[in-house]
Coordinates of C-alpha atoms in Angstrom, one line a residue:
X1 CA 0.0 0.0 0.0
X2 CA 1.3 3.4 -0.8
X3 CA 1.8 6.3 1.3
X4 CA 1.7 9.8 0.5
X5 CA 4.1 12.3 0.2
X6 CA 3.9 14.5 3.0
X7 CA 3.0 17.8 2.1
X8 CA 5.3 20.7 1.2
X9 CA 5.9 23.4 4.3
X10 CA 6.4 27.0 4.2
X11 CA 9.7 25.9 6.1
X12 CA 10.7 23.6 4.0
X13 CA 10.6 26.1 0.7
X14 CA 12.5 28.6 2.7
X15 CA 15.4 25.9 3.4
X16 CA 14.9 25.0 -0.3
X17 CA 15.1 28.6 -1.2
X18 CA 18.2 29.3 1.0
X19 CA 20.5 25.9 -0.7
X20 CA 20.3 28.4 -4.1
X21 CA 20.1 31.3 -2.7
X22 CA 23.3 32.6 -5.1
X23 CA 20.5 31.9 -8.3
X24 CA 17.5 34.0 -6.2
X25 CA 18.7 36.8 -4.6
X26 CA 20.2 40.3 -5.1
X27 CA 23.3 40.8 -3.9
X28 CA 23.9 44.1 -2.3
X29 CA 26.6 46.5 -3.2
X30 CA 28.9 45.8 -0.5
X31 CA 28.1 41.9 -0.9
X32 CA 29.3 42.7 -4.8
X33 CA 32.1 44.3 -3.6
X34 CA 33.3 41.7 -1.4
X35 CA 32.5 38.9 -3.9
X36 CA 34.7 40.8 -6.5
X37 CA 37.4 41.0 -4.7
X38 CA 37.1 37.6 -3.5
X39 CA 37.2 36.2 -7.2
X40 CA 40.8 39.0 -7.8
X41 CA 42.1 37.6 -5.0
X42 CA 41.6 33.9 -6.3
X43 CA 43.4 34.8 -9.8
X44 CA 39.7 36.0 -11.8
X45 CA 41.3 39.4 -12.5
X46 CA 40.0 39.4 -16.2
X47 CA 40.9 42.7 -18.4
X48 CA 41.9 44.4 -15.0
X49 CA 45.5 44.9 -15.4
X50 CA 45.1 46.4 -18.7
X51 CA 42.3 48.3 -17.9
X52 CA 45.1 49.7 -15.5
X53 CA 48.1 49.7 -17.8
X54 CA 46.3 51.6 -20.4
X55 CA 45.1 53.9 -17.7
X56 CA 48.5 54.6 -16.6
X57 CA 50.1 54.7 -19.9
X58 CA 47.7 57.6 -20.8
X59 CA 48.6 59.6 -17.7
X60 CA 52.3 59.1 -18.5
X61 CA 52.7 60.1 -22.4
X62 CA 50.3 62.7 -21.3
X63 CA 53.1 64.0 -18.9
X64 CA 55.6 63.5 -20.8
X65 CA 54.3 64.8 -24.4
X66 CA 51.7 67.9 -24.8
X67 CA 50.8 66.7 -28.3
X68 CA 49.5 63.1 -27.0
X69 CA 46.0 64.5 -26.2
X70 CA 45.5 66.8 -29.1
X71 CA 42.2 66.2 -31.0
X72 CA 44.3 65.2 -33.6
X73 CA 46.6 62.7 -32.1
X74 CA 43.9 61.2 -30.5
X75 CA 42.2 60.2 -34.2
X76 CA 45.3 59.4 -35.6
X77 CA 45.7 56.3 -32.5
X78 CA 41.9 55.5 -33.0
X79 CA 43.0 54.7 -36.9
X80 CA 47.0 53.4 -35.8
X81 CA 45.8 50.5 -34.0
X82 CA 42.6 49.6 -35.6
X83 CA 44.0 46.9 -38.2
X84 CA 46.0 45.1 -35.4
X85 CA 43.0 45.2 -32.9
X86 CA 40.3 43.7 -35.6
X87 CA 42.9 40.6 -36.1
X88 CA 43.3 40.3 -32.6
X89 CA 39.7 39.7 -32.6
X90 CA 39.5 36.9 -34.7
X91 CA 42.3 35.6 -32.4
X92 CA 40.3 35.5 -29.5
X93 CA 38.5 32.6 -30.8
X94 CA 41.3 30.4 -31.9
X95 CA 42.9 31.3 -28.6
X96 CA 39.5 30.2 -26.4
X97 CA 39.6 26.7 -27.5
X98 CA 43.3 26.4 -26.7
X99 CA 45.0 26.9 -30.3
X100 CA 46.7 29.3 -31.9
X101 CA 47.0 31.0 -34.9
X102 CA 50.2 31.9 -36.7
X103 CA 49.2 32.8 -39.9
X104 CA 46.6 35.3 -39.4
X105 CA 49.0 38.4 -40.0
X106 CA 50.3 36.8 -43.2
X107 CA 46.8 35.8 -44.2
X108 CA 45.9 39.3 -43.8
X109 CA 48.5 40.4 -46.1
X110 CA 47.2 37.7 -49.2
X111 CA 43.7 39.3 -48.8
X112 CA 45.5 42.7 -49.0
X113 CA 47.2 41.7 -51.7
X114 CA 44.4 40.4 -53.7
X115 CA 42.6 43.3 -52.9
X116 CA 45.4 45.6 -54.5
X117 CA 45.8 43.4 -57.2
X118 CA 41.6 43.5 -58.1
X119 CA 41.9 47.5 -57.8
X120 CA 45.3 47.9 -59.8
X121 CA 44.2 45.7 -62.6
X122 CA 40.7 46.9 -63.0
X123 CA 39.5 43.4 -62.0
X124 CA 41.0 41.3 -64.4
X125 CA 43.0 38.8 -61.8
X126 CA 44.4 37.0 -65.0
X127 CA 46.3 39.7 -66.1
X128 CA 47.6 40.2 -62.4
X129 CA 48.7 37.2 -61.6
X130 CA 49.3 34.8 -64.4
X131 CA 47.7 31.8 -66.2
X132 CA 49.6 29.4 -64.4
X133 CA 49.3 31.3 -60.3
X134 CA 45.8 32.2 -61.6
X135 CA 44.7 28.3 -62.1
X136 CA 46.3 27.5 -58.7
X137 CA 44.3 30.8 -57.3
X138 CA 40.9 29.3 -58.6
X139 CA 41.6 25.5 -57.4
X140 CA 42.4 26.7 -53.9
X141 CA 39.2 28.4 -53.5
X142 CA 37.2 25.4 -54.8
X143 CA 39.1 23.2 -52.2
X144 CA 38.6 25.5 -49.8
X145 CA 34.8 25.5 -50.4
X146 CA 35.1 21.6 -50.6
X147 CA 36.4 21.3 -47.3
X148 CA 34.2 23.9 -45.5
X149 CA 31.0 21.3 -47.0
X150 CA 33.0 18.4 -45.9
X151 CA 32.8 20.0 -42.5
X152 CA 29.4 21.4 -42.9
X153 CA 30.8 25.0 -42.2
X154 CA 28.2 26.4 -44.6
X155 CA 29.4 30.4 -44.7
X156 CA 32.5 28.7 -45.3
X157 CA 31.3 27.3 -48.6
X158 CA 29.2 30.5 -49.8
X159 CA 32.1 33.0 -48.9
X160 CA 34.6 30.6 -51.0
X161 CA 32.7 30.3 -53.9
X162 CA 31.7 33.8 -54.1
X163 CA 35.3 34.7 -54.0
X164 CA 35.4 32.2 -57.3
X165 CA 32.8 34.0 -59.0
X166 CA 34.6 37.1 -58.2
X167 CA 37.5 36.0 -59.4
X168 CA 36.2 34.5 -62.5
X169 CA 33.9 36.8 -64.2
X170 CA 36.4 39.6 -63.7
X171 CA 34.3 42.5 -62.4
X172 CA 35.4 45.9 -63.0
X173 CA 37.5 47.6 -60.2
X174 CA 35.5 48.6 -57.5
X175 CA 36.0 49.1 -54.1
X176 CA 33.0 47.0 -52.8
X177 CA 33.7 44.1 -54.5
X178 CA 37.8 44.6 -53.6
X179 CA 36.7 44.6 -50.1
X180 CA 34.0 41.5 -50.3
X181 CA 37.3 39.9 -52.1
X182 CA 39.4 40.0 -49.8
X183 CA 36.9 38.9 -47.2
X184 CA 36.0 35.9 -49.0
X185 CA 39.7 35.2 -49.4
X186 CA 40.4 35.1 -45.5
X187 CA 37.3 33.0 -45.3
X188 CA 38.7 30.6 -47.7
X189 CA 42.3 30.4 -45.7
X190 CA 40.7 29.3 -43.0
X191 CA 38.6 26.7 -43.8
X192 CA 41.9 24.9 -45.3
X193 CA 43.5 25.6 -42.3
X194 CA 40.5 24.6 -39.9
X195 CA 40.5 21.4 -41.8
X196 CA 44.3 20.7 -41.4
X197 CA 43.9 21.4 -37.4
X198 CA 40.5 19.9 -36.7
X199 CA 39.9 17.1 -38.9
X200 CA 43.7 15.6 -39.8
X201 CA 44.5 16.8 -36.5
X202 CA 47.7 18.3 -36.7
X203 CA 49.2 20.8 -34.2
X204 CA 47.9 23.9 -34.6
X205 CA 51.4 26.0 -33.7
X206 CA 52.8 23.6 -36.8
X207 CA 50.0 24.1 -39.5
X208 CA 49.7 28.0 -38.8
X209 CA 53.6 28.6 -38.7
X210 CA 54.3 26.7 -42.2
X211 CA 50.8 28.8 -43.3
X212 CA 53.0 31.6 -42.2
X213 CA 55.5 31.3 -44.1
X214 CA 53.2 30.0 -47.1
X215 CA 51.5 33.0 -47.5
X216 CA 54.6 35.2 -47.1
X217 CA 56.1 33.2 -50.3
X218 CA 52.3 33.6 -51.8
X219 CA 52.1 37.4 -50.9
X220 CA 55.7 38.1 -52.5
X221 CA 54.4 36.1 -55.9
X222 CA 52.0 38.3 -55.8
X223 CA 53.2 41.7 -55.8
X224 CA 56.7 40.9 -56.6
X225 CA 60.3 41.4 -54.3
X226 CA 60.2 45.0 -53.8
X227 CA 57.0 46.0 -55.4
X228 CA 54.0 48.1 -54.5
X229 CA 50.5 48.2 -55.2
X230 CA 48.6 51.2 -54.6
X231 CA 44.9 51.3 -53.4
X232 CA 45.3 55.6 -52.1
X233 CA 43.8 56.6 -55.5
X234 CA 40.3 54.9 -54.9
X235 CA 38.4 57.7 -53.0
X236 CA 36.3 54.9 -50.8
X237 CA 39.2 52.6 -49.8
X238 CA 41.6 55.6 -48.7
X239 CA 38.6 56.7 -46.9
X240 CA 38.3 53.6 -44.6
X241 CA 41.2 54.0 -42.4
X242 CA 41.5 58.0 -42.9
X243 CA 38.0 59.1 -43.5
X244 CA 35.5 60.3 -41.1
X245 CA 31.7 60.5 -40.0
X246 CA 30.1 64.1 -40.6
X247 CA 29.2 65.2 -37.0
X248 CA 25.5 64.5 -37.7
X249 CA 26.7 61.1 -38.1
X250 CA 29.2 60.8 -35.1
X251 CA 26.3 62.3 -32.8
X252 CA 23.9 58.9 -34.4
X253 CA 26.9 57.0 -33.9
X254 CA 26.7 57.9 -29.9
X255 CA 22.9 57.6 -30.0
X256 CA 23.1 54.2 -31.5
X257 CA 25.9 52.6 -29.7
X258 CA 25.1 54.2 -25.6
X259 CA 21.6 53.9 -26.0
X260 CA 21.8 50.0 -27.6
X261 CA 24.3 49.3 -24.8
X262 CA 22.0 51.1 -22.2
X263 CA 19.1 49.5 -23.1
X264 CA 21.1 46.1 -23.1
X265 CA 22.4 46.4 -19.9
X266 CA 19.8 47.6 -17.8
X267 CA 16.9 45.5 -19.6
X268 CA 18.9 42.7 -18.9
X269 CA 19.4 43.6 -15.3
X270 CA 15.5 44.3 -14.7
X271 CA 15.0 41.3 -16.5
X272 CA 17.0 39.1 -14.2
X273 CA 15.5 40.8 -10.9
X274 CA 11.8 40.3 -12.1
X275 CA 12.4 36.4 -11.9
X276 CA 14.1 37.1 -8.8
X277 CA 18.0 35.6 -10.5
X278 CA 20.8 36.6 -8.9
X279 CA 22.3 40.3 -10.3
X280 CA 24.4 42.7 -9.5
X281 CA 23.1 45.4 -7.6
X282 CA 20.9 48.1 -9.5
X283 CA 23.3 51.5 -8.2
X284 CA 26.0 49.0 -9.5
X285 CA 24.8 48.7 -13.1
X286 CA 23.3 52.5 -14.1
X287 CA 27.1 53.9 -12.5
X288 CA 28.7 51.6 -15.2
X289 CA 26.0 52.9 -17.7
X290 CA 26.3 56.1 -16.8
X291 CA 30.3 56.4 -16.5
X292 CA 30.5 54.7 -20.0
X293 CA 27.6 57.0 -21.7
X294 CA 29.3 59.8 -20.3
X295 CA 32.8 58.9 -21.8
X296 CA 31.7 58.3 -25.0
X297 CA 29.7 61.8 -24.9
X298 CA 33.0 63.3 -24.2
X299 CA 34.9 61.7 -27.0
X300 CA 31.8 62.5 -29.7
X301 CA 32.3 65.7 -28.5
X302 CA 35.5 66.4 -28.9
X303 CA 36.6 64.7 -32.2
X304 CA 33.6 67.0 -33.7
X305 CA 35.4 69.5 -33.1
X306 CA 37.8 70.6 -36.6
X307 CA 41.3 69.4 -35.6
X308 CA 43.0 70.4 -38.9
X309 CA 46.0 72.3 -38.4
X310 CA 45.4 74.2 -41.8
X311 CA 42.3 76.9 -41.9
X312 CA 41.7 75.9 -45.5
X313 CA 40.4 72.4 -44.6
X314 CA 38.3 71.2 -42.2
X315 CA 38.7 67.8 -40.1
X316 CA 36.5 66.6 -38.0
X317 CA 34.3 63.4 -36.9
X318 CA 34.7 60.3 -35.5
X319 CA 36.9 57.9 -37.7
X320 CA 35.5 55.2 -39.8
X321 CA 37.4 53.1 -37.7
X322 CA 35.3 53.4 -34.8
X323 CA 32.1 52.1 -36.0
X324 CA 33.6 49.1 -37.9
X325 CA 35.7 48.3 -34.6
X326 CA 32.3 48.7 -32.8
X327 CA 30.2 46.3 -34.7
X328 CA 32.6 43.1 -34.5
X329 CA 32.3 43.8 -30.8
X330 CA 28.8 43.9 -30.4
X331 CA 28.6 40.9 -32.6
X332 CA 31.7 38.6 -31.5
X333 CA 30.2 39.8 -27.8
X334 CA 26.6 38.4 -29.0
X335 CA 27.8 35.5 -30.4
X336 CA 30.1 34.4 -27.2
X337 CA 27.5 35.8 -24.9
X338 CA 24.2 34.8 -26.0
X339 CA 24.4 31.8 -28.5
X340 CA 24.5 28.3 -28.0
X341 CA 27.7 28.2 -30.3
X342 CA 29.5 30.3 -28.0
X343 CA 28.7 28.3 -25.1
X344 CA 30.0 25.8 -27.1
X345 CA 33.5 27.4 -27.2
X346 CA 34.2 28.1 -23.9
X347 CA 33.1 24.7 -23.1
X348 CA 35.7 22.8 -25.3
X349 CA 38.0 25.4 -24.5
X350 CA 37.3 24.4 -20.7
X351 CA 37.6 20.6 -21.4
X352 CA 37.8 19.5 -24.7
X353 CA 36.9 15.6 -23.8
X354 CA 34.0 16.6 -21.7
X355 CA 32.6 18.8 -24.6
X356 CA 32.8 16.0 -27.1
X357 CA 31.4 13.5 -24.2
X358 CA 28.5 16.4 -23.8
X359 CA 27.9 16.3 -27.7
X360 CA 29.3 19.1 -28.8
X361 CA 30.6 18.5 -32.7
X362 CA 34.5 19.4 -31.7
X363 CA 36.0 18.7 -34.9
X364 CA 33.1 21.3 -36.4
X365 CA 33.6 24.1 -33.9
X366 CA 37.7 23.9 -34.0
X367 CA 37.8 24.5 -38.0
X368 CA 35.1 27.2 -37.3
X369 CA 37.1 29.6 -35.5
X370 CA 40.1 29.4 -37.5
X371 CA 37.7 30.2 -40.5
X372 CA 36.8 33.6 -38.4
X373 CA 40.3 34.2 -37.1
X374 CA 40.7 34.6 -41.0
X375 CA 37.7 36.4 -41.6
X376 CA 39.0 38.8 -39.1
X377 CA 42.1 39.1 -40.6
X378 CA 41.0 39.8 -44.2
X379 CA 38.8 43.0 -42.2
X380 CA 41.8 43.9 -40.7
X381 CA 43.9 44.2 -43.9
X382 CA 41.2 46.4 -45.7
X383 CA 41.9 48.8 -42.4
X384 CA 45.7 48.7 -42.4
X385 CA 46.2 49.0 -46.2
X386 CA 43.7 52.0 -46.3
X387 CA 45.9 53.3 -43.9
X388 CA 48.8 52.8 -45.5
X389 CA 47.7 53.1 -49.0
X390 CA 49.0 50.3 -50.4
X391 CA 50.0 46.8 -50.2
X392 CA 53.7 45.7 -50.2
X393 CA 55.7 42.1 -49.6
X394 CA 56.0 43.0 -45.8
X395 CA 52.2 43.8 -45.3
X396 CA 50.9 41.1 -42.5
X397 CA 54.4 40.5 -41.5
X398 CA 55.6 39.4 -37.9
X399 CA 55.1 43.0 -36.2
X400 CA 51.5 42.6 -37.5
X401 CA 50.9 38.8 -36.0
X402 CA 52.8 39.4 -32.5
X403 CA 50.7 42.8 -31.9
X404 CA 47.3 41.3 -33.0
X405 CA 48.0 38.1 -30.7
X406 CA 49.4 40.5 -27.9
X407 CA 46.7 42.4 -28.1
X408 CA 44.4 39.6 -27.3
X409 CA 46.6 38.3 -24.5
X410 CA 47.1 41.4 -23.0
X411 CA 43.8 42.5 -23.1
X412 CA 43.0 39.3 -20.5
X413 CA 42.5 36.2 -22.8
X414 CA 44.0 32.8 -21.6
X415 CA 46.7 31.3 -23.8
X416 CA 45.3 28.3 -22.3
X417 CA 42.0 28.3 -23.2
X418 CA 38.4 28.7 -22.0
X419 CA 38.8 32.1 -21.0
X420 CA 38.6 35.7 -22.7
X421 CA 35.9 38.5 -24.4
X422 CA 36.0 39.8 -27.5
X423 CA 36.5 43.1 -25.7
X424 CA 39.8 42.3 -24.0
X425 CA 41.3 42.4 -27.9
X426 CA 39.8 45.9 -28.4
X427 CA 41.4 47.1 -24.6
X428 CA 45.0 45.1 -25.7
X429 CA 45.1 46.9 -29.0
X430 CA 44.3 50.4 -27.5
X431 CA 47.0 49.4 -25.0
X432 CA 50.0 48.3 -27.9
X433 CA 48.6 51.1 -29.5
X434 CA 49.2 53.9 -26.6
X435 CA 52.2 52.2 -26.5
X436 CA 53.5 52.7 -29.7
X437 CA 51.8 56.2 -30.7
X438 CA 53.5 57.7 -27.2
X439 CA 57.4 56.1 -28.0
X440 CA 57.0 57.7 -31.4
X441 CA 56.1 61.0 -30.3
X442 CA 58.9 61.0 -27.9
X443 CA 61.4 60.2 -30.7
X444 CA 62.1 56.9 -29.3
X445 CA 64.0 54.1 -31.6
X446 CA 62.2 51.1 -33.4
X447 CA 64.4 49.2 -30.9
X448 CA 63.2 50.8 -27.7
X449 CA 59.4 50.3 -29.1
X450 CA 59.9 46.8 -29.7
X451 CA 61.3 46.5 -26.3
X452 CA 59.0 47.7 -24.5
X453 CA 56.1 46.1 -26.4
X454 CA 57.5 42.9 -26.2
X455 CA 57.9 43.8 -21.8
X456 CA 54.2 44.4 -21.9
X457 CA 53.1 41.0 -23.4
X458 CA 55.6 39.2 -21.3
X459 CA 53.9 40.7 -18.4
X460 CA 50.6 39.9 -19.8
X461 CA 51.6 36.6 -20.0
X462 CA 52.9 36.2 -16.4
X463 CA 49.8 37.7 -15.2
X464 CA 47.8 34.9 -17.2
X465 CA 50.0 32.2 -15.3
X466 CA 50.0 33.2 -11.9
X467 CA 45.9 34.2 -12.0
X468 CA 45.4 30.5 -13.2
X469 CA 47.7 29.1 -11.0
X470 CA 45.9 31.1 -8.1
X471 CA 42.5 29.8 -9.3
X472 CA 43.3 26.7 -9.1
X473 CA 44.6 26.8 -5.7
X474 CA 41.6 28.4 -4.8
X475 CA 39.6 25.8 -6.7
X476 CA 37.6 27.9 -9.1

């Protein structure tokens, strides 16, 4: 005979209630507080000591050089380190699931390349490159779109074929299709390289540094041992990396971008104490929104102001930079944040044998990222080169691969994996750039820049170390 279940108490739910009370309650602000400095002290320290670095670097080339924070200056380092932080990017996800990728600054440079070559020769890639490199050109993209089907990466197989139409029907030069060129071609390098990683399973420090030095050889077949191709006499590529938005369009820029990330945060956050989840508390969140909105306001504000040095000219706006910077880190953000797939990443990049036991299609999501570590790095080449105005056998070179991956590892991503924000490539970059921008205005050697940049990745790295070692002690 059965006997029923006595009836649930008032008691009873409370005790219930208090087991998970971390998922049901609000902390306060000093309970936040405490907890945060809980999880620094136990090695969680995230993008903190960059934050700080780049906070102290400011003060101190401020100090030391008046120009630093002219209006002008202060453009110029928006666009200086834009190319390098957009790569770095596309790092992040390689360097999330553990790997690493070499070839991303000399990947950069072939979509460059390309690019250059489309523009110079009016679109006829035959001309550019020969029958014979032309043929090889064409059957690498079809592989490439072979192996992206083979491992059902599907934007994989559209972005490599329409770089074969491209290529094939020989469209006239124009900057929209150069730039959708070169996109597709980064796409196509890394779905071969994805493949070679993922599915043959080769190291990926082995496959991306022969890919390295690939796509050096390809980049100097190319354009040729001491050549140049320009790309500064096309109105809309110069304009990417040097142009500006009118200040109508820098004040919709502001609009957009605080009141998106306002109504994000704070929606989120009533969201979460409506079902009575565990958030941070509400004085915690609008000072964040509120210090952020207000430093952005300031920054609109003052590059709409004309910082040309010449009274027959006028220069002012926010840099185009800004906005495309912006958008792959609200979408990389979205995408890691609030998508199964980027669950999916930290979760092999966290255990990789426990993600596959779990389900998770490993073999899939490794070739994925390496295909948008790629991606990235075909962005970032339209930025530098625009900069630049051309394409030569150094573009994507080793300054342009050690920067992008410094930037992501100081910025606070994990050389080991399982831990990192898209945003902690956007604060490494405006750190190497500070870096960089400040030595050169002080007159300092290539030697002492190089010095120093390579003492602030070696400290970033340290830092990574001992804050894992630390959280492991401590068991988080």
């Amino acid at each position: 005979m059965k006997t029923s279940e006595p009836a649930a108490t008032p008691a009873a739910d409370s005790i219930a209630v208090a087991d998970f009370g971390i998922d049901t309650t609000t902390m306060s602000t000093r309970d936040a507080l405490r907890d945060y400095l809980i999880r620094v002290r136990s090695g969680d320290i995230g993008s903190l000591p960059a934050v700080l670095g780049l906070i102290a670097l400011v003060v101190l080339f401020s100090v030391l050089s008046d120009v630093f924070l002219s209006l002008n200056n202060i453009a110029n380092l928006l666009a200086q380190g834009a190319g390098q932080t957009i790569i770095a990017i596309g790092i992040v996800y390689v360097l999330l699931i553990g790997e690493i990728d070499l070839s991303a600054g000399t990947a950069s440079g072939v979509a460059g390349a390309v690019l250059a070559m489309h523009y110079v020769e009016n679109g006829n890639l035959l001309s550019g490159m020969g029958s014979t490199v032309f043929i090889v050109f064409v059957a690498m993209l079809v592989l490439a779109a072979a192996l992206a089907a083979f491992l059902r990466i599907w934007p994989g197989v559209f972005m490599s074929l329409l770089g074969v139409a491209i290529a094939v029907v020989g469209f006239e030069a124009n900057p929209w299709v150069e730039m959708l060129l070169a996109v597709c071609v980064g796409t196509a390098i890394g779905c071969i390289t994805g493949f070679l990683i993922a599915k043959i399973g080769m190291p990926s420090f082995v496959v991306t540094l022969a890919l390295f030095l690939a796509w050096q050889g390809v980049i100097l077949q190319l354009i040729g041992e001491g050549g140049v191709l320009g790309i500064s006499s096309s109105h809309v590529l110069d304009q990417v990396a040097n142009g500006n938005l009118s200040t109508v369009g820098s004040w919709a820029l502001f609009v957009i971008a605080a009141g998106g990330y306002a109504a994000v945060t704070l929606g989120g956050h009533l969201r979460r104490r409506k079902r009575g989840l565990v958030t941070r508390p509400t004085p915690l969140v609008v000072t964040k929104v509120v210090a952020l909105t207000g430093f952005a306001a300031v920054v609109t504000a003052l590059l709409t102001v004309n910082r040309s040095p010449s009274d027959l000219i006028e220069i002012s706006g926010v840099p185009y930079v800004v906005p495309i910077v912006l958008a792959l880190l609200v979408v990389g953000t979205y995408v890691l944040n609030r998508t199964t797939y980027g669950r999916h990443i930290y979760a092999v990049g966290g255990n990789r044998e426990a993600a596959r036991r779990a389900g998770i299609d490993v073999t899939r999501l490794r070739a994925s990222v390496f295909v948008i570590s790629s991606s990235c790095a075909a962005v970032g080449a339209i930025v530098y080169s625009s900069k630049v105005g051309s394409v030569d056998p150094q573009a994507g070179g080793l300054n342009t691969l050690l920067f992008a991956v410094g930037a992501a590892v100081i910025g606070g991503t994990s050389l080991f994996g399982g831990k990192g924000r898209v945003a902690d490539a956007v604060i490494g970059g405006a750190v190497l750039a500070v870096v960089a921008n400040g030595l050169g205005l002080l007159r300092q050697p290539a030697a002492v820049v190089s010095i120093v940049t390579g003492l602030v990745l070696l400290l970033a790295a340290t830092v990574d170390a001992l804050s894992r070692r630390r959280s492991a002690a401590s068991g988080r």
